[in-house]
Amino acid sequence: SSGINAEWPLRPGCYSAALLKIRPVCEKFFADVTVKKGLTTHQFDAVEALQRAVEFNPHVPQYLLEEKPIILPPEHLLKRGDSEAVAYSFYHAAHWKEVPGSIKFLECFWKDTFKLIPFPLEKGKLFHPYTSGTEETDRELLPLFHDVSVYPKKELPFFLVFTAGLCLFTLSLALLTHFYPIFMGELARIALEYFATPFAMIAEHLQALLPQQVWNLLTRA
């Protein structure tokens, strides 16, 4: 099935279930104490419930944490999509704010979920793998002005981006040198003079500060 649901407001689901687990522990939760002593049994249960919710719909925390503005939900919702996250946040963000410490607890632990599901399109931990193509469906459901949340984001490793950029830069230099050899030669000369100027200034200062005999020994070496 497409996963599109015409019924809203959205049923509370995983996030409200997580809030029920978080409520008894979040008010006295301190991150620095947890780092030293570890999670209590009840805190661990709350984290587990939160991670279950985040795996089911990873878009919701951005709205609860006010990293993205909450808008009026669309008429139809996509299960596990951004439209569902918008609807849940619209109707239930106030419930989270009423529980002291719940937002802080969410902020501390929600991103850890992604370490448990490194390949979300291939294998999930508690649910089926995340469906590809939800971004396109959500763009149809949500208004044009809304910045659709995308998960998982297709990010290239830094090494590949850096290598591609370096290759493109080298190719551009080679083409420019081939077609404009005189201009590129003059440009290279100016660049060398520009980068050599600070070293020349440092050398002059050292020569003025050091005794002549020491300077002669350094320059001979």
mmCIF file of C-alpha atoms in Angstrom:
data_model
loop_
_atom_site.group_PDB
_atom_site.id
_atom_site.type_symbol
_atom_site.label_atom_id
_atom_site.label_comp_id
_atom_site.label_asym_id
_atom_site.label_seq_id
_atom_site.Cartn_x
_atom_site.Cartn_y
_atom_site.Cartn_z
ATOM 1 C CA SER A 1 0.000 0.000 0.000
ATOM 2 C CA SER A 2 1.065 3.629 -0.465
ATOM 3 C CA GLY A 3 0.926 4.351 3.262
ATOM 4 C CA ILE A 4 -1.233 7.451 2.725
ATOM 5 C CA ASN A 5 -3.848 7.937 5.428
ATOM 6 C CA ALA A 6 -6.812 10.261 4.965
ATOM 7 C CA GLU A 7 -7.785 10.253 8.635
ATOM 8 C CA TRP A 8 -6.513 12.978 10.937
ATOM 9 C CA PRO A 9 -5.891 14.132 13.598
ATOM 10 C CA LEU A 10 -3.224 11.493 13.880
ATOM 11 C CA ARG A 11 -3.468 8.859 16.587
ATOM 12 C CA PRO A 12 -0.801 9.442 19.265
ATOM 13 C CA GLY A 13 1.257 6.344 18.410
ATOM 14 C CA CYS A 14 4.919 5.755 19.261
ATOM 15 C CA TYR A 15 5.833 9.277 20.362
ATOM 16 C CA SER A 16 3.066 9.634 22.907
ATOM 17 C CA ALA A 17 3.902 6.144 24.175
ATOM 18 C CA ALA A 18 7.506 7.324 24.541
ATOM 19 C CA LEU A 19 6.332 10.442 26.393
ATOM 20 C CA LEU A 20 4.517 8.254 28.926
ATOM 21 C CA LYS A 21 7.826 6.447 29.600
ATOM 22 C CA ILE A 22 9.809 9.696 29.698
ATOM 23 C CA ARG A 23 7.432 11.539 32.049
ATOM 24 C CA PRO A 24 8.519 9.778 35.321
ATOM 25 C CA VAL A 25 12.267 10.204 34.690
ATOM 26 C CA CYS A 26 12.828 13.416 32.723
ATOM 27 C CA GLU A 27 12.264 16.021 35.452
ATOM 28 C CA LYS A 28 15.204 14.740 37.510
ATOM 29 C CA PHE A 29 17.310 13.852 34.476
ATOM 30 C CA PHE A 30 20.785 15.416 34.300
ATOM 31 C CA ALA A 31 22.990 14.520 31.347
ATOM 32 C CA ASP A 32 26.300 14.895 33.233
ATOM 33 C CA VAL A 33 25.109 12.597 36.025
ATOM 34 C CA THR A 34 23.942 10.025 33.477
ATOM 35 C CA VAL A 35 27.343 10.060 31.766
ATOM 36 C CA LYS A 36 29.054 9.284 35.095
ATOM 37 C CA LYS A 37 26.609 6.786 36.580
ATOM 38 C CA GLY A 38 24.847 5.387 33.515
ATOM 39 C CA LEU A 39 21.129 5.033 32.887
ATOM 40 C CA THR A 40 18.752 3.713 35.512
ATOM 41 C CA THR A 41 16.322 0.955 34.532
ATOM 42 C CA HIS A 42 13.464 3.427 34.052
ATOM 43 C CA GLN A 43 15.652 5.812 32.058
ATOM 44 C CA PHE A 44 16.779 2.953 29.833
ATOM 45 C CA ASP A 45 13.141 2.004 29.194
ATOM 46 C CA ALA A 46 12.395 5.632 28.294
ATOM 47 C CA VAL A 47 15.341 5.807 25.887
ATOM 48 C CA GLU A 48 14.249 2.532 24.280
ATOM 49 C CA ALA A 49 10.709 3.855 23.787
ATOM 50 C CA LEU A 50 12.069 7.103 22.335
ATOM 51 C CA GLN A 51 14.359 5.276 19.919
ATOM 52 C CA ARG A 52 11.438 3.126 18.825
ATOM 53 C CA ALA A 53 9.482 6.285 18.031
ATOM 54 C CA VAL A 54 12.374 7.921 16.184
ATOM 55 C CA GLU A 55 12.961 4.823 14.081
ATOM 56 C CA PHE A 56 9.288 4.771 13.137
ATOM 57 C CA ASN A 57 9.264 8.457 12.145
ATOM 58 C CA PRO A 58 12.601 10.323 12.275
ATOM 59 C CA HIS A 59 11.068 13.658 11.242
ATOM 60 C CA VAL A 60 9.119 14.419 14.434
ATOM 61 C CA PRO A 61 11.968 15.563 16.766
ATOM 62 C CA GLN A 62 12.834 18.544 14.568
ATOM 63 C CA TYR A 63 9.342 19.943 15.168
ATOM 64 C CA LEU A 64 9.171 19.125 18.873
ATOM 65 C CA LEU A 65 12.590 20.763 19.354
ATOM 66 C CA GLU A 66 11.405 23.793 17.329
ATOM 67 C CA GLU A 67 14.190 23.354 14.787
ATOM 68 C CA LYS A 68 11.482 23.538 12.108
ATOM 69 C CA PRO A 69 8.220 25.503 12.228
ATOM 70 C CA ILE A 70 5.010 23.546 12.786
ATOM 71 C CA ILE A 71 2.407 24.196 10.094
ATOM 72 C CA LEU A 72 -1.208 23.187 9.583
ATOM 73 C CA PRO A 73 -1.293 19.464 8.659
ATOM 74 C CA PRO A 74 -2.342 18.465 5.139
ATOM 75 C CA GLU A 75 -5.589 16.611 4.441
ATOM 76 C CA HIS A 76 -3.740 13.354 3.736
ATOM 77 C CA LEU A 77 -0.755 11.955 5.613
ATOM 78 C CA LEU A 78 2.061 9.642 4.576
ATOM 79 C CA LYS A 79 2.832 6.942 7.127
ATOM 80 C CA ARG A 80 6.346 7.481 8.530
ATOM 81 C CA GLY A 81 6.659 10.608 6.378
ATOM 82 C CA ASP A 82 7.181 14.295 7.068
ATOM 83 C CA SER A 83 3.458 14.973 6.640
ATOM 84 C CA GLU A 84 2.728 12.552 9.493
ATOM 85 C CA ALA A 85 5.390 14.292 11.612
ATOM 86 C CA VAL A 86 3.792 17.678 10.919
ATOM 87 C CA ALA A 87 0.385 16.349 11.986
ATOM 88 C CA TYR A 88 1.665 14.704 15.165
ATOM 89 C CA SER A 89 3.592 17.817 16.194
ATOM 90 C CA PHE A 90 0.644 20.089 15.438
ATOM 91 C CA TYR A 91 -1.638 18.158 17.802
ATOM 92 C CA HIS A 92 0.797 16.895 20.430
ATOM 93 C CA ALA A 93 3.755 19.318 20.777
ATOM 94 C CA ALA A 94 1.868 21.056 23.593
ATOM 95 C CA HIS A 95 1.693 17.763 25.512
ATOM 96 C CA TRP A 96 5.481 17.462 25.410
ATOM 97 C CA LYS A 97 5.958 21.040 26.593
ATOM 98 C CA GLU A 98 3.663 20.375 29.556
ATOM 99 C CA VAL A 99 6.089 17.712 30.854
ATOM 100 C CA PRO A 100 9.144 19.423 32.430
ATOM 101 C CA GLY A 101 12.401 18.024 31.076
ATOM 102 C CA SER A 102 10.851 15.969 28.277
ATOM 103 C CA ILE A 103 12.208 18.181 25.486
ATOM 104 C CA LYS A 104 15.686 18.095 27.030
ATOM 105 C CA PHE A 105 15.486 14.305 27.293
ATOM 106 C CA LEU A 106 14.442 14.111 23.642
ATOM 107 C CA GLU A 107 17.286 16.391 22.596
ATOM 108 C CA CYS A 108 19.846 14.242 24.422
ATOM 109 C CA PHE A 109 18.869 10.860 23.017
ATOM 110 C CA TRP A 110 16.954 11.018 19.731
ATOM 111 C CA LYS A 111 19.989 11.147 17.409
ATOM 112 C CA ASP A 112 21.499 8.014 18.986
ATOM 113 C CA THR A 113 18.783 6.041 17.209
ATOM 114 C CA PHE A 114 20.535 6.473 13.866
ATOM 115 C CA LYS A 115 23.604 4.632 15.177
ATOM 116 C CA LEU A 116 21.380 1.566 15.555
ATOM 117 C CA ILE A 117 20.142 1.735 11.958
ATOM 118 C CA PRO A 118 23.165 2.670 9.797
ATOM 119 C CA PHE A 119 21.483 1.399 6.602
ATOM 120 C CA PRO A 120 17.828 2.438 7.041
ATOM 121 C CA LEU A 121 16.814 1.594 3.455
ATOM 122 C CA GLU A 122 18.145 -1.952 3.800
ATOM 123 C CA LYS A 123 17.484 -3.044 7.364
ATOM 124 C CA GLY A 124 15.582 -1.631 10.332
ATOM 125 C CA LYS A 125 15.954 -2.555 14.001
ATOM 126 C CA LEU A 126 12.353 -2.577 15.257
ATOM 127 C CA PHE A 127 10.455 -1.817 12.046
ATOM 128 C CA HIS A 128 10.683 -2.549 8.356
ATOM 129 C CA PRO A 129 13.383 -0.630 6.443
ATOM 130 C CA TYR A 130 12.531 2.964 5.748
ATOM 131 C CA THR A 131 10.688 3.363 2.444
ATOM 132 C CA SER A 132 12.505 5.196 -0.329
ATOM 133 C CA GLY A 133 10.600 7.817 -2.295
ATOM 134 C CA THR A 134 8.725 9.329 0.646
ATOM 135 C CA GLU A 135 10.199 12.738 -0.112
ATOM 136 C CA GLU A 136 8.386 12.966 -3.455
ATOM 137 C CA THR A 137 5.043 11.948 -1.914
ATOM 138 C CA ASP A 138 5.419 14.392 0.968
ATOM 139 C CA ARG A 139 6.180 17.203 -1.478
ATOM 140 C CA GLU A 140 2.827 16.535 -3.119
ATOM 141 C CA LEU A 141 0.971 16.466 0.208
ATOM 142 C CA LEU A 142 2.606 19.449 1.909
ATOM 143 C CA PRO A 143 2.421 23.117 0.809
ATOM 144 C CA LEU A 144 5.105 24.501 -1.495
ATOM 145 C CA PHE A 145 6.515 26.885 1.121
ATOM 146 C CA HIS A 146 7.254 24.019 3.514
ATOM 147 C CA ASP A 147 10.835 22.730 3.660
ATOM 148 C CA VAL A 148 10.242 18.966 3.470
ATOM 149 C CA SER A 149 12.276 16.895 5.918
ATOM 150 C CA VAL A 150 14.271 14.188 4.141
ATOM 151 C CA TYR A 151 15.427 10.907 5.645
ATOM 152 C CA PRO A 152 17.719 9.260 4.936
ATOM 153 C CA LYS A 153 19.674 12.085 3.359
ATOM 154 C CA LYS A 154 21.871 11.147 0.436
ATOM 155 C CA GLU A 155 25.234 12.554 1.518
ATOM 156 C CA LEU A 156 28.486 11.771 -0.261
ATOM 157 C CA PRO A 157 31.558 11.054 1.899
ATOM 158 C CA PHE A 158 33.849 14.063 2.324
ATOM 159 C CA PHE A 159 36.769 12.216 0.688
ATOM 160 C CA LEU A 160 34.786 11.705 -2.531
ATOM 161 C CA VAL A 161 33.642 15.333 -2.606
ATOM 162 C CA PHE A 162 37.180 16.577 -1.954
ATOM 163 C CA THR A 163 38.702 14.295 -4.616
ATOM 164 C CA ALA A 164 36.098 15.311 -7.201
ATOM 165 C CA GLY A 165 36.697 19.001 -6.448
ATOM 166 C CA LEU A 166 40.472 18.587 -6.698
ATOM 167 C CA CYS A 167 40.180 16.762 -10.032
ATOM 168 C CA LEU A 168 37.862 19.454 -11.404
ATOM 169 C CA PHE A 169 40.239 22.211 -10.280
ATOM 170 C CA THR A 170 43.250 20.451 -11.858
ATOM 171 C CA LEU A 171 41.369 19.902 -15.109
ATOM 172 C CA SER A 172 40.345 23.567 -15.223
ATOM 173 C CA LEU A 173 43.965 24.679 -14.733
ATOM 174 C CA ALA A 174 45.161 22.321 -17.466
ATOM 175 C CA LEU A 175 42.559 23.609 -19.955
ATOM 176 C CA LEU A 176 43.276 27.251 -19.159
ATOM 177 C CA THR A 177 47.036 26.673 -19.513
ATOM 178 C CA HIS A 178 46.494 24.957 -22.866
ATOM 179 C CA PHE A 179 44.338 27.719 -24.346
ATOM 180 C CA TYR A 180 45.907 30.737 -22.599
ATOM 181 C CA PRO A 181 49.571 29.831 -21.884
ATOM 182 C CA ILE A 182 50.882 33.433 -21.645
ATOM 183 C CA PHE A 183 48.107 34.607 -19.368
ATOM 184 C CA MET A 184 48.410 31.542 -17.099
ATOM 185 C CA GLY A 185 52.201 31.924 -16.946
ATOM 186 C CA GLU A 186 51.840 35.517 -15.811
ATOM 187 C CA LEU A 187 49.149 34.509 -13.326
ATOM 188 C CA ALA A 188 51.414 31.792 -11.891
ATOM 189 C CA ARG A 189 54.263 34.303 -11.519
ATOM 190 C CA ILE A 190 52.005 36.758 -9.640
ATOM 191 C CA ALA A 191 50.698 33.980 -7.389
ATOM 192 C CA LEU A 192 54.223 32.823 -6.529
ATOM 193 C CA GLU A 193 55.292 36.370 -5.698
ATOM 194 C CA TYR A 194 52.190 36.845 -3.558
ATOM 195 C CA PHE A 195 52.759 33.672 -1.519
ATOM 196 C CA ALA A 196 56.527 34.252 -1.290
ATOM 197 C CA THR A 197 56.177 37.800 0.126
ATOM 198 C CA PRO A 198 55.402 36.746 3.759
ATOM 199 C CA PHE A 199 58.401 34.387 3.800
ATOM 200 C CA ALA A 200 60.654 37.132 2.464
ATOM 201 C CA MET A 201 59.431 39.506 5.182
ATOM 202 C CA ILE A 202 60.067 36.872 7.872
ATOM 203 C CA ALA A 203 63.576 36.335 6.521
ATOM 204 C CA GLU A 204 64.282 40.088 6.660
ATOM 205 C CA HIS A 205 63.123 40.307 10.276
ATOM 206 C CA LEU A 206 65.236 37.310 11.251
ATOM 207 C CA GLN A 207 68.272 38.818 9.544
ATOM 208 C CA ALA A 208 67.782 42.046 11.499
ATOM 209 C CA LEU A 209 67.345 40.220 14.819
ATOM 210 C CA LEU A 210 70.056 37.538 14.576
ATOM 211 C CA PRO A 211 73.769 38.241 14.741
ATOM 212 C CA GLN A 212 75.455 38.241 11.325
ATOM 213 C CA GLN A 213 77.535 35.143 12.086
ATOM 214 C CA VAL A 214 74.452 33.114 13.078
ATOM 215 C CA TRP A 215 72.597 34.318 9.972
ATOM 216 C CA ASN A 216 75.510 33.298 7.736
ATOM 217 C CA LEU A 217 75.535 29.807 9.278
ATOM 218 C CA LEU A 218 71.794 29.436 8.696
ATOM 219 C CA THR A 219 71.902 30.608 5.081
ATOM 220 C CA ARG A 220 74.854 28.352 4.257
ATOM 221 C CA ALA A 221 72.988 25.339 5.661
#
